Amino acid sequence: MSFAHAVRGARPGGGSGRMLRQALPPRRSGPAGRSSARTPGPPAGAARPSAPSRLLTWLGRLGVPAAAFAVFQTLLGILPQGLTGEAARYCVAATAGAAVGAVVWLAAALLRARAAALPPAPPAGPVLPPAGSASLPELMDGTYEALRRGLTVVEVPGRGPLTGWPHSLAESRPPVHPTAFGTAYGLHLLLDLTPYDGRIRAGEVAETLWRLRLPGGGWAARSQGSGARPEVTATVLGALARAGADPRLLEAEIQCCEALLDPAHDVPGLANTYVVTSVLRGLLRASPGSPALGRLREVLVNGATADPGRGHHRCWGAALATGLGNPAPSAAHTARAVVALDRAARVLGEDARQRAVREEGVHWLLAGAASPSGGGSDLDNCQEEVRRPDQEDPLHQELLSVRHFGAAWVARALMTDGARQIAAEDAGAEVWQAQLSAAVARVRGMQQGGVWRWDDGPMGHPVWMAYQGLSVLRRYALMAHRP
C-alpha cells in the first residue's frame, strides 16, 4: 500500500472547533502640538536646475498648443512687414510655432519617461509605531523577560536537571515540569531574540530536550501518553537542528520520526492538516534530504479541496480531503499549508501541479476580503481536537487539543516568497497589502509587553503563541525596511 493511497482511504479523526474573536484596541493619534523643528529645505549641495530645463518646465506648464501659439504670436509680431506678402509671414510664424510645439511635446515625454524609470524615493525616515505603543526592540525585550519569568528548572531523578518551559508562560509557579513542546518553542523563541546576556543558555535548553526524549525514541506532548508522535518529534528536531545539534545525534531521531509516518502506525494523524504541516516544516529544518518530505507534500497537495465560495480556489480544512468528503475551509489551516508548501518548494523544487495548488491557496486567502464570510473572520483564532486511538489501550482515544493563532498564520502565509510574487504578477498588490496589514495589526494588538494572550487562564499565555507573534512582527519589519 502506497503512502498517499493509504491516507486517502483513512477516515479522518473526529474534531470539533470553536472560534475565539479578538478585538483590536482603538488607534490613538500622536501627541498634539507644534514641532520646534524647522521644515527641512533642500540640501546645501543640491544642484539647481539649468536654464534650459527651467524654460522647458515653464513651456510644459503652458501645454503644447499654448506654447506653439505663443511662439506663433510672438514671431508674427516681430517679423518684418517687408516679407513677401502676409501669407509668407503667417507661414513662417505657423511653422516655427508647430516646430516649437513638437519640441516641447518630445521634451515633456522624455522627462516623463526618465521620471518613470527612476526608483521611488525612499521615505524621509523610518515609519514609527503609533504613539503609546512599544517599538519592536522594546517588545522583544519584554518577550525575553517573560521567557525568564516563565523558565522552570527542576531536578528529575534519572534525568538530571531540566531547564525549559511548560506549555504556557503563566504556569511556572510553583515549578512545573518542562514539556518537549513548550521547551522546543521556547528554544525557537530564544534563538529569534538573540539576547545580549546569558541568563538563559540555549545549550542547557537544548540538552533538556534530549533528556525529555522518550525511552523508545522520539517525543510526545504532555497529553499524549508514553508513545512518540510525529508532529511533536518533528517540532523538537527542527528546534535542535536550528540550535546546531550534532547531525549524528539527530540522524537516529530523524529515522524514528520517519518510521512514525507509516500509515499503518498513525492513520488519523496523516489525515490531519495540522499533523502533516507540522511534520513537513520540522523535517525541512532537521533533514532537508529526507525522502519522507516528497511523500508528505503529496499527501498535503492531494488533501486540498475546491471552495465554490471563493472562486473554486483550492484550500484546506482541519481534515485533509481524502475522498470521503470535503472538509470545511479554514483560513488557519490553508495558511499552514501554504507556508509548508512554500518552504518545500524552496528546498525540493516543485512541478506545475504542486505550484498551482500552492498558488490557489494564496488566492483563496486573498479572496477573503471580498467574501461575505471572509475578512475579519479569517483572522480569528480557532481550536480543534486531534483524536487517535490510545497506543496502550486502543479501546480508548488520545485527545490532543490544538489551538491556531489565525492572524499569525495568515500573515506568515502572505509574507512567503510565493505570495509576494503572486501579488506582484497578478496586479493584486493593494489587496495583498491590505490583507497583510490587517493581519499584522491583529497580531500586534493581541500582545501586551511582548506576551501574547489566548485567554486569562493558567494556559492562556502559550509559548508557541509568543514565538509565532514575534516571528510575524520581525518578518514584517524586515520586509518594510529599506536601507
GROMACS .gro file of C-alpha atoms in nm:
model
  483
    1MET     CA    1   0.000   0.000   0.000
    2SER     CA    2   0.148   0.334  -0.100
    3PHE     CA    3   0.192   0.619   0.143
    4ALA     CA    4  -0.059   0.853  -0.024
    5HIS     CA    5  -0.308   0.578  -0.113
    6ALA     CA    6  -0.331   0.456   0.243
    7VAL     CA    7  -0.403   0.805   0.366
    8ARG     CA    8  -0.678   0.856   0.108
    9GLY     CA    9  -0.854   0.550   0.244
   10ALA     CA   10  -0.833   0.665   0.604
   11ARG     CA   11  -1.124   0.828   0.779
   12PRO     CA   12  -1.011   1.148   0.947
   13GLY     CA   13  -1.022   1.163   1.321
   14GLY     CA   14  -1.323   1.346   1.454
   15GLY     CA   15  -1.272   1.702   1.561
   16SER     CA   16  -1.466   1.997   1.683
   17GLY     CA   17  -1.379   2.361   1.665
   18ARG     CA   18  -1.476   2.691   1.817
   19MET     CA   19  -1.387   3.042   1.721
   20LEU     CA   20  -1.239   3.297   1.958
   21ARG     CA   21  -1.274   3.658   1.848
   22GLN     CA   22  -1.018   3.918   1.941
   23ALA     CA   23  -1.089   4.291   1.927
   24LEU     CA   24  -0.823   4.535   1.819
   25PRO     CA   25  -0.754   4.826   2.056
   26PRO     CA   26  -0.859   5.168   1.926
   27ARG     CA   27  -0.596   5.355   1.735
   28ARG     CA   28  -0.456   5.662   1.907
   29SER     CA   29  -0.314   5.960   1.735
   30GLY     CA   30   0.020   6.110   1.818
   31PRO     CA   31   0.067   6.394   2.068
   32ALA     CA   32  -0.075   6.728   1.965
   33GLY     CA   33   0.132   7.041   1.946
   34ARG     CA   34   0.374   7.211   1.719
   35SER     CA   35   0.713   7.075   1.647
   36SER     CA   36   1.006   7.305   1.717
   37ALA     CA   37   1.199   7.154   1.426
   38ARG     CA   38   1.229   7.372   1.117
   39THR     CA   39   1.088   7.249   0.790
   40PRO     CA   40   1.381   7.088   0.610
   41GLY     CA   41   1.487   7.253   0.285
   42PRO     CA   42   1.693   7.116   0.001
   43PRO     CA   43   2.047   7.006   0.086
   44ALA     CA   44   2.313   7.273   0.060
   45GLY     CA   45   2.492   7.088  -0.216
   46ALA     CA   46   2.183   7.011  -0.424
   47ALA     CA   47   2.221   7.115  -0.788
   48ARG     CA   48   1.983   7.381  -0.920
   49PRO     CA   49   1.802   7.306  -1.249
   50SER     CA   50   1.964   7.454  -1.558
   51ALA     CA   51   1.814   7.745  -1.754
   52PRO     CA   52   1.700   7.524  -2.049
   53SER     CA   53   1.537   7.283  -1.807
   54ARG     CA   54   1.355   7.573  -1.639
   55LEU     CA   55   1.243   7.704  -1.979
   56LEU     CA   56   1.109   7.359  -2.079
   57THR     CA   57   0.933   7.330  -1.746
   58TRP     CA   58   0.772   7.672  -1.799
   59LEU     CA   59   0.667   7.586  -2.153
   60GLY     CA   60   0.542   7.245  -2.034
   61ARG     CA   61   0.315   7.415  -1.785
   62LEU     CA   62   0.159   7.610  -2.071
   63GLY     CA   63   0.084   7.293  -2.265
   64VAL     CA   64   0.186   7.205  -2.620
   65PRO     CA   65  -0.090   7.403  -2.802
   66ALA     CA   66  -0.035   7.706  -2.579
   67ALA     CA   67   0.341   7.701  -2.632
   68ALA     CA   68   0.301   7.670  -3.010
   69PHE     CA   69   0.052   7.958  -3.020
   70ALA     CA   70   0.277   8.175  -2.801
   71VAL     CA   71   0.571   8.129  -3.042
   72PHE     CA   72   0.344   8.187  -3.343
   73GLN     CA   73   0.203   8.509  -3.194
   74THR     CA   74   0.548   8.634  -3.091
   75LEU     CA   75   0.703   8.576  -3.434
   76LEU     CA   76   0.406   8.728  -3.606
   77GLY     CA   77   0.464   9.044  -3.407
   78ILE     CA   78   0.839   9.071  -3.465
   79LEU     CA   79   0.881   8.952  -3.824
   80PRO     CA   80   0.934   9.247  -4.058
   81GLN     CA   81   0.644   9.369  -4.266
   82GLY     CA   82   0.862   9.353  -4.576
   83LEU     CA   83   0.835   8.981  -4.614
   84THR     CA   84   0.675   8.883  -4.940
   85GLY     CA   85   0.312   8.902  -4.857
   86GLU     CA   86   0.122   8.848  -4.538
   87ALA     CA   87   0.082   8.479  -4.625
   88ALA     CA   88   0.457   8.419  -4.608
   89ARG     CA   89   0.479   8.590  -4.269
   90TYR     CA   90   0.195   8.376  -4.135
   91CYS     CA   91   0.354   8.059  -4.278
   92VAL     CA   92   0.690   8.128  -4.111
   93ALA     CA   93   0.525   8.201  -3.776
   94ALA     CA   94   0.298   7.896  -3.800
   95THR     CA   95   0.586   7.667  -3.897
   96ALA     CA   96   0.801   7.792  -3.610
   97GLY     CA   97   0.511   7.757  -3.366
   98ALA     CA   98   0.443   7.399  -3.477
   99ALA     CA   99   0.813   7.313  -3.451
  100VAL     CA  100   0.839   7.453  -3.101
  101GLY     CA  101   0.521   7.269  -3.000
  102ALA     CA  102   0.667   6.942  -3.127
  103VAL     CA  103   0.993   7.004  -2.940
  104VAL     CA  104   0.806   7.082  -2.618
  105TRP     CA  105   0.595   6.768  -2.655
  106LEU     CA  106   0.900   6.550  -2.715
  107ALA     CA  107   1.089   6.708  -2.425
  108ALA     CA  108   0.795   6.659  -2.188
  109ALA     CA  109   0.760   6.296  -2.297
  110LEU     CA  110   1.133   6.243  -2.239
  111LEU     CA  111   1.114   6.393  -1.889
  112ARG     CA  112   0.814   6.174  -1.803
  113ALA     CA  113   0.994   5.863  -1.926
  114ARG     CA  114   1.304   5.945  -1.723
  115ALA     CA  115   1.095   6.010  -1.412
  116ALA     CA  116   0.914   5.677  -1.454
  117ALA     CA  117   1.245   5.492  -1.487
  118LEU     CA  118   1.378   5.630  -1.159
  119PRO     CA  119   1.323   5.419  -0.844
  120PRO     CA  120   1.069   5.557  -0.600
  121ALA     CA  121   1.213   5.796  -0.348
  122PRO     CA  122   1.274   5.640  -0.008
  123PRO     CA  123   1.068   5.767   0.283
  124ALA     CA  124   1.214   6.056   0.477
  125GLY     CA  125   1.257   5.841   0.786
  126PRO     CA  126   1.150   5.515   0.949
  127VAL     CA  127   0.780   5.454   0.994
  128LEU     CA  128   0.722   5.489   1.366
  129PRO     CA  129   0.461   5.288   1.557
  130PRO     CA  130   0.157   5.474   1.689
  131ALA     CA  131   0.217   5.687   1.996
  132GLY     CA  132   0.196   5.484   2.313
  133SER     CA  133   0.289   5.152   2.151
  134ALA     CA  134   0.621   4.984   2.211
  135SER     CA  135   0.885   4.964   1.939
  136LEU     CA  136   0.992   4.622   1.816
  137PRO     CA  137   1.316   4.618   2.023
  138GLU     CA  138   1.115   4.708   2.336
  139LEU     CA  139   0.862   4.439   2.254
  140MET     CA  140   1.142   4.182   2.211
  141ASP     CA  141   1.291   4.286   2.546
  142GLY     CA  142   0.952   4.226   2.706
  143THR     CA  143   0.930   3.881   2.547
  144TYR     CA  144   1.275   3.791   2.679
  145GLU     CA  145   1.181   3.898   3.031
  146ALA     CA  146   0.863   3.689   3.005
  147LEU     CA  147   1.075   3.391   2.900
  148ARG     CA  148   1.297   3.444   3.202
  149ARG     CA  149   0.999   3.463   3.438
  150GLY     CA  150   0.843   3.154   3.285
  151LEU     CA  151   1.163   2.946   3.285
  152THR     CA  152   1.146   2.645   3.511
  153VAL     CA  153   1.446   2.449   3.642
  154VAL     CA  154   1.376   2.119   3.814
  155GLU     CA  155   1.583   1.817   3.913
  156VAL     CA  156   1.428   1.491   3.795
  157PRO     CA  157   1.570   1.163   3.929
  158GLY     CA  158   1.717   0.962   3.646
  159ARG     CA  159   1.715   1.254   3.403
  160GLY     CA  160   1.912   1.524   3.577
  161PRO     CA  161   1.836   1.897   3.574
  162LEU     CA  162   1.572   2.014   3.327
  163THR     CA  163   1.574   2.375   3.210
  164GLY     CA  164   1.283   2.473   2.992
  165TRP     CA  165   0.920   2.571   2.976
  166PRO     CA  166   0.583   2.406   3.019
  167HIS     CA  167   0.306   2.479   2.770
  168SER     CA  168   0.233   2.829   2.900
  169LEU     CA  169   0.444   3.112   3.037
  170ALA     CA  170   0.186   3.155   3.314
  171GLU     CA  171   0.215   2.807   3.470
  172SER     CA  172   0.570   2.807   3.603
  173ARG     CA  173   0.489   2.885   3.970
  174PRO     CA  174   0.535   2.656   4.154
  175PRO     CA  175   0.798   2.499   3.924
  176VAL     CA  176   0.624   2.286   3.663
  177HIS     CA  177   0.791   2.004   3.474
  178PRO     CA  178   0.914   2.134   3.133
  179THR     CA  179   0.747   1.977   2.833
  180ALA     CA  180   0.901   1.886   2.499
  181PHE     CA  181   0.655   2.103   2.307
  182GLY     CA  182   0.686   2.413   2.526
  183THR     CA  183   1.064   2.383   2.552
  184ALA     CA  184   1.106   2.339   2.175
  185TYR     CA  185   0.913   2.658   2.104
  186GLY     CA  186   1.094   2.834   2.387
  187LEU     CA  187   1.422   2.745   2.219
  188HIS     CA  188   1.292   2.875   1.885
  189LEU     CA  189   1.190   3.198   2.056
  190LEU     CA  190   1.522   3.234   2.234
  191LEU     CA  191   1.709   3.195   1.905
  192ASP     CA  192   1.489   3.464   1.748
  193LEU     CA  193   1.555   3.705   2.035
  194THR     CA  194   1.935   3.657   2.036
  195PRO     CA  195   1.965   3.815   2.383
  196TYR     CA  196   2.268   4.017   2.487
  197ASP     CA  197   2.322   3.817   2.804
  198GLY     CA  198   2.343   3.453   2.906
  199ARG     CA  199   2.077   3.438   3.176
  200ILE     CA  200   1.904   3.176   2.960
  201ARG     CA  201   2.151   2.944   2.795
  202ALA     CA  202   2.038   2.787   2.471
  203GLY     CA  203   2.273   2.494   2.528
  204GLU     CA  204   2.104   2.400   2.855
  205VAL     CA  205   1.760   2.424   2.691
  206ALA     CA  206   1.874   2.200   2.403
  207GLU     CA  207   2.019   1.950   2.649
  208THR     CA  208   1.684   1.941   2.827
  209LEU     CA  209   1.512   1.845   2.503
  210TRP     CA  210   1.746   1.547   2.471
  211ARG     CA  211   1.668   1.448   2.831
  212LEU     CA  212   1.294   1.465   2.757
  213ARG     CA  213   1.333   1.211   2.479
  214LEU     CA  214   1.114   0.905   2.531
  215PRO     CA  215   1.282   0.569   2.606
  216GLY     CA  216   1.180   0.427   2.269
  217GLY     CA  217   1.288   0.739   2.080
  218GLY     CA  218   1.103   1.049   1.974
  219TRP     CA  219   0.896   1.296   2.173
  220ALA     CA  220   0.532   1.345   2.262
  221ALA     CA  221   0.310   1.619   2.405
  222ARG     CA  222   0.215   1.614   2.772
  223SER     CA  223  -0.132   1.475   2.696
  224GLN     CA  224  -0.019   1.204   2.452
  225GLY     CA  225   0.099   0.930   2.684
  226SER     CA  226   0.422   0.734   2.657
  227GLY     CA  227   0.439   0.688   2.279
  228ALA     CA  228   0.613   0.928   2.042
  229ARG     CA  229   0.411   1.128   1.793
  230PRO     CA  230   0.547   1.258   1.460
  231GLU     CA  231   0.429   1.621   1.490
  232VAL     CA  232   0.597   1.675   1.828
  233THR     CA  233   0.908   1.480   1.728
  234ALA     CA  234   0.950   1.689   1.412
  235THR     CA  235   0.897   2.013   1.606
  236VAL     CA  236   1.168   1.920   1.857
  237LEU     CA  237   1.405   1.806   1.583
  238GLY     CA  238   1.358   2.136   1.400
  239ALA     CA  239   1.446   2.333   1.713
  240LEU     CA  240   1.751   2.116   1.788
  241ALA     CA  241   1.877   2.140   1.430
  242ARG     CA  242   1.836   2.517   1.436
  243ALA     CA  243   2.032   2.533   1.761
  244GLY     CA  244   2.321   2.347   1.597
  245ALA     CA  245   2.278   1.996   1.738
  246ASP     CA  246   2.520   1.727   1.621
  247PRO     CA  247   2.381   1.583   1.294
  248ARG     CA  248   2.495   1.236   1.401
  249LEU     CA  249   2.274   1.256   1.710
  250LEU     CA  250   1.984   1.388   1.508
  251GLU     CA  251   2.003   1.112   1.249
  252ALA     CA  252   1.865   0.836   1.472
  253GLU     CA  253   1.573   1.053   1.581
  254ILE     CA  254   1.502   1.157   1.222
  255GLN     CA  255   1.472   0.789   1.130
  256CYS     CA  256   1.239   0.742   1.427
  257CYS     CA  257   1.021   1.031   1.303
  258GLU     CA  258   1.009   0.887   0.952
  259ALA     CA  259   0.903   0.550   1.095
  260LEU     CA  260   0.616   0.722   1.278
  261LEU     CA  261   0.487   0.834   0.937
  262ASP     CA  262   0.396   0.479   0.837
  263PRO     CA  263   0.023   0.493   0.750
  264ALA     CA  264  -0.034   0.171   0.941
  265HIS     CA  265   0.105   0.337   1.253
  266ASP     CA  266  -0.082   0.669   1.251
  267VAL     CA  267  -0.371   0.680   1.006
  268PRO     CA  268  -0.568   0.958   1.186
  269GLY     CA  269  -0.260   1.178   1.217
  270LEU     CA  270  -0.172   1.155   0.849
  271ALA     CA  271  -0.527   1.257   0.756
  272ASN     CA  272  -0.493   1.576   0.963
  273THR     CA  273  -0.366   1.905   0.817
  274TYR     CA  274  -0.207   2.019   1.144
  275VAL     CA  275  -0.007   1.698   1.182
  276VAL     CA  276   0.115   1.684   0.822
  277THR     CA  277   0.216   2.052   0.803
  278SER     CA  278   0.395   2.034   1.141
  279VAL     CA  279   0.599   1.730   1.036
  280LEU     CA  280   0.678   1.880   0.697
  281ARG     CA  281   0.809   2.206   0.844
  282GLY     CA  282   1.007   2.028   1.117
  283LEU     CA  283   1.178   1.784   0.880
  284LEU     CA  284   1.262   2.060   0.634
  285ARG     CA  285   1.471   2.214   0.912
  286ALA     CA  286   1.616   1.896   1.054
  287SER     CA  287   1.660   1.680   0.743
  288PRO     CA  288   1.611   1.864   0.411
  289GLY     CA  289   1.722   1.550   0.226
  290SER     CA  290   1.468   1.319   0.389
  291PRO     CA  291   1.277   1.100   0.138
  292ALA     CA  292   0.967   1.145   0.354
  293LEU     CA  293   0.938   1.512   0.253
  294GLY     CA  294   0.821   1.441  -0.101
  295ARG     CA  295   0.561   1.191   0.019
  296LEU     CA  296   0.432   1.430   0.283
  297ARG     CA  297   0.398   1.708   0.029
  298GLU     CA  298   0.194   1.482  -0.198
  299VAL     CA  299  -0.039   1.399   0.090
  300LEU     CA  300  -0.086   1.771   0.155
  301VAL     CA  301  -0.138   1.860  -0.212
  302ASN     CA  302  -0.388   1.575  -0.257
  303GLY     CA  303  -0.570   1.689   0.057
  304ALA     CA  304  -0.670   2.029  -0.085
  305THR     CA  305  -1.033   2.090  -0.177
  306ALA     CA  306  -1.201   2.348  -0.403
  307ASP     CA  307  -1.416   2.613  -0.238
  308PRO     CA  308  -1.710   2.735  -0.453
  309GLY     CA  309  -1.749   3.034  -0.220
  310ARG     CA  310  -1.412   3.177  -0.323
  311GLY     CA  311  -1.378   3.125  -0.695
  312HIS     CA  312  -1.332   2.747  -0.664
  313HIS     CA  313  -0.977   2.806  -0.540
  314ARG     CA  314  -0.832   2.508  -0.357
  315CYS     CA  315  -0.784   2.538   0.018
  316TRP     CA  316  -0.757   2.321   0.329
  317GLY     CA  317  -0.961   2.241   0.635
  318ALA     CA  318  -0.878   2.069   0.964
  319ALA     CA  319  -0.903   1.730   0.795
  320LEU     CA  320  -0.741   1.657   0.461
  321ALA     CA  321  -0.976   1.581   0.173
  322THR     CA  322  -0.926   1.206   0.130
  323GLY     CA  323  -1.220   1.126  -0.097
  324LEU     CA  324  -1.458   1.082   0.196
  325GLY     CA  325  -1.598   1.434   0.178
  326ASN     CA  326  -1.486   1.794   0.162
  327PRO     CA  327  -1.385   1.944   0.497
  328ALA     CA  328  -1.498   2.294   0.589
  329PRO     CA  329  -1.247   2.552   0.458
  330SER     CA  330  -1.029   2.710   0.723
  331ALA     CA  331  -0.805   3.015   0.688
  332ALA     CA  332  -0.566   2.894   0.960
  333HIS     CA  333  -0.523   2.550   0.800
  334THR     CA  334  -0.494   2.694   0.449
  335ALA     CA  335  -0.226   2.935   0.570
  336ARG     CA  336  -0.040   2.649   0.741
  337ALA     CA  337  -0.046   2.451   0.418
  338VAL     CA  338   0.072   2.748   0.210
  339VAL     CA  339   0.366   2.808   0.444
  340ALA     CA  340   0.467   2.440   0.441
  341LEU     CA  341   0.436   2.409   0.062
  342ASP     CA  342   0.630   2.731   0.004
  343ARG     CA  343   0.918   2.609   0.218
  344ALA     CA  344   0.910   2.268   0.050
  345ALA     CA  345   0.926   2.434  -0.293
  346ARG     CA  346   1.240   2.624  -0.193
  347VAL     CA  347   1.413   2.305  -0.079
  348LEU     CA  348   1.274   2.041  -0.316
  349GLY     CA  349   1.158   2.245  -0.615
  350GLU     CA  350   0.805   2.188  -0.745
  351ASP     CA  351   0.622   2.079  -1.057
  352ALA     CA  352   0.338   2.265  -1.227
  353ARG     CA  353   0.063   2.085  -1.035
  354GLN     CA  354   0.222   2.141  -0.695
  355ARG     CA  355   0.278   2.507  -0.777
  356ALA     CA  356  -0.081   2.550  -0.894
  357VAL     CA  357  -0.222   2.410  -0.570
  358ARG     CA  358   0.007   2.627  -0.357
  359GLU     CA  359  -0.083   2.940  -0.555
  360GLU     CA  360  -0.454   2.863  -0.533
  361GLY     CA  361  -0.417   2.853  -0.157
  362VAL     CA  362  -0.275   3.206  -0.168
  363HIS     CA  363  -0.555   3.323  -0.398
  364TRP     CA  364  -0.809   3.171  -0.158
  365LEU     CA  365  -0.662   3.375   0.129
  366LEU     CA  366  -0.659   3.693  -0.079
  367ALA     CA  367  -1.023   3.634  -0.176
  368GLY     CA  368  -1.118   3.655   0.190
  369ALA     CA  369  -1.150   4.034   0.173
  370ALA     CA  370  -1.423   4.009  -0.092
  371SER     CA  371  -1.602   3.710   0.060
  372PRO     CA  372  -1.911   3.771   0.278
  373SER     CA  373  -1.770   3.527   0.530
  374GLY     CA  374  -1.410   3.642   0.489
  375GLY     CA  375  -1.216   3.945   0.607
  376GLY     CA  376  -1.206   3.959   0.982
  377SER     CA  377  -1.319   3.601   1.033
  378ASP     CA  378  -1.007   3.474   0.856
  379LEU     CA  379  -0.802   3.632   1.133
  380ASP     CA  380  -0.991   3.478   1.424
  381ASN     CA  381  -0.829   3.215   1.642
  382CYS     CA  382  -0.969   2.865   1.624
  383GLN     CA  383  -0.932   2.536   1.804
  384GLU     CA  384  -0.955   2.171   1.704
  385GLU     CA  385  -0.915   1.830   1.862
  386VAL     CA  386  -0.693   1.560   1.710
  387ARG     CA  387  -0.823   1.218   1.814
  388ARG     CA  388  -0.623   0.898   1.785
  389PRO     CA  389  -0.658   0.550   1.935
  390ASP     CA  390  -0.463   0.530   2.259
  391GLN     CA  391  -0.134   0.350   2.198
  392GLU     CA  392  -0.162   0.144   2.515
  393ASP     CA  393  -0.538   0.084   2.503
  394PRO     CA  394  -0.690   0.102   2.152
  395LEU     CA  395  -1.040   0.097   2.301
  396HIS     CA  396  -0.979   0.450   2.432
  397GLN     CA  397  -0.890   0.765   2.243
  398GLU     CA  398  -0.599   1.000   2.284
  399LEU     CA  399  -0.710   1.362   2.262
  400LEU     CA  400  -0.479   1.645   2.159
  401SER     CA  401  -0.623   1.996   2.182
  402VAL     CA  402  -0.471   2.221   1.916
  403ARG     CA  403  -0.514   2.597   1.903
  404HIS     CA  404  -0.438   2.807   1.595
  405PHE     CA  405  -0.323   3.171   1.603
  406GLY     CA  406  -0.528   3.268   1.297
  407ALA     CA  407  -0.390   3.616   1.229
  408ALA     CA  408  -0.029   3.500   1.268
  409TRP     CA  409  -0.074   3.212   1.024
  410VAL     CA  410  -0.244   3.429   0.763
  411ALA     CA  411   0.032   3.690   0.795
  412ARG     CA  412   0.303   3.424   0.762
  413ALA     CA  413   0.138   3.281   0.451
  414LEU     CA  414   0.104   3.624   0.288
  415MET     CA  415   0.470   3.702   0.359
  416THR     CA  416   0.600   3.391   0.182
  417ASP     CA  417   0.804   3.449  -0.132
  418GLY     CA  418   0.536   3.281  -0.340
  419ALA     CA  419   0.258   3.505  -0.210
  420ARG     CA  420   0.460   3.821  -0.273
  421GLN     CA  421   0.530   3.706  -0.629
  422ILE     CA  422   0.161   3.638  -0.689
  423ALA     CA  423   0.069   3.983  -0.560
  424ALA     CA  424   0.324   4.147  -0.791
  425GLU     CA  425   0.238   3.949  -1.105
  426ASP     CA  426  -0.140   3.939  -1.075
  427ALA     CA  427  -0.178   4.312  -1.003
  428GLY     CA  428  -0.316   4.232  -0.660
  429ALA     CA  429  -0.064   4.429  -0.457
  430GLU     CA  430  -0.326   4.655  -0.299
  431VAL     CA  431  -0.542   4.363  -0.183
  432TRP     CA  432  -0.234   4.177  -0.062
  433GLN     CA  433  -0.107   4.478   0.132
  434ALA     CA  434  -0.447   4.542   0.289
  435GLN     CA  435  -0.487   4.180   0.398
  436LEU     CA  436  -0.131   4.163   0.533
  437SER     CA  437  -0.159   4.494   0.720
  438ALA     CA  438  -0.483   4.382   0.885
  439ALA     CA  439  -0.329   4.051   0.992
  440VAL     CA  440  -0.015   4.214   1.132
  441ALA     CA  441  -0.222   4.475   1.316
  442ARG     CA  442  -0.427   4.195   1.475
  443VAL     CA  443  -0.109   4.013   1.579
  444ARG     CA  444   0.038   4.326   1.736
  445GLY     CA  445  -0.287   4.412   1.909
  446MET     CA  446  -0.304   4.075   2.084
  447GLN     CA  447   0.016   4.123   2.282
  448GLN     CA  448   0.094   4.322   2.592
  449GLY     CA  449   0.454   4.384   2.689
  450GLY     CA  450   0.581   4.119   2.449
  451VAL     CA  451   0.346   3.849   2.579
  452TRP     CA  452   0.063   3.710   2.367
  453ARG     CA  453  -0.253   3.610   2.545
  454TRP     CA  454  -0.501   3.346   2.436
  455ASP     CA  455  -0.717   3.385   2.744
  456ASP     CA  456  -0.681   3.471   3.111
  457GLY     CA  457  -0.637   3.115   3.242
  458PRO     CA  458  -0.313   2.947   3.352
  459MET     CA  459  -0.276   2.808   2.999
  460GLY     CA  460  -0.358   3.143   2.842
  461HIS     CA  461  -0.002   3.257   2.756
  462PRO     CA  462   0.129   2.977   2.530
  463VAL     CA  463   0.500   2.979   2.448
  464TRP     CA  464   0.423   2.885   2.087
  465MET     CA  465   0.192   3.187   2.055
  466ALA     CA  466   0.469   3.423   2.166
  467TYR     CA  467   0.703   3.265   1.911
  468GLN     CA  468   0.452   3.295   1.627
  469GLY     CA  469   0.354   3.651   1.716
  470LEU     CA  470   0.710   3.775   1.744
  471SER     CA  471   0.824   3.598   1.427
  472VAL     CA  472   0.545   3.770   1.232
  473LEU     CA  473   0.645   4.117   1.358
  474ARG     CA  474   1.014   4.053   1.290
  475ARG     CA  475   0.948   3.931   0.938
  476TYR     CA  476   0.717   4.224   0.864
  477ALA     CA  477   0.974   4.473   0.996
  478LEU     CA  478   1.245   4.319   0.775
  479MET     CA  479   1.018   4.336   0.472
  480ALA     CA  480   0.934   4.702   0.536
  481HIS     CA  481   1.297   4.804   0.597
  482ARG     CA  482   1.472   4.997   0.321
  483PRO     CA  483   1.844   5.065   0.382
   0.00000   0.00000   0.00000
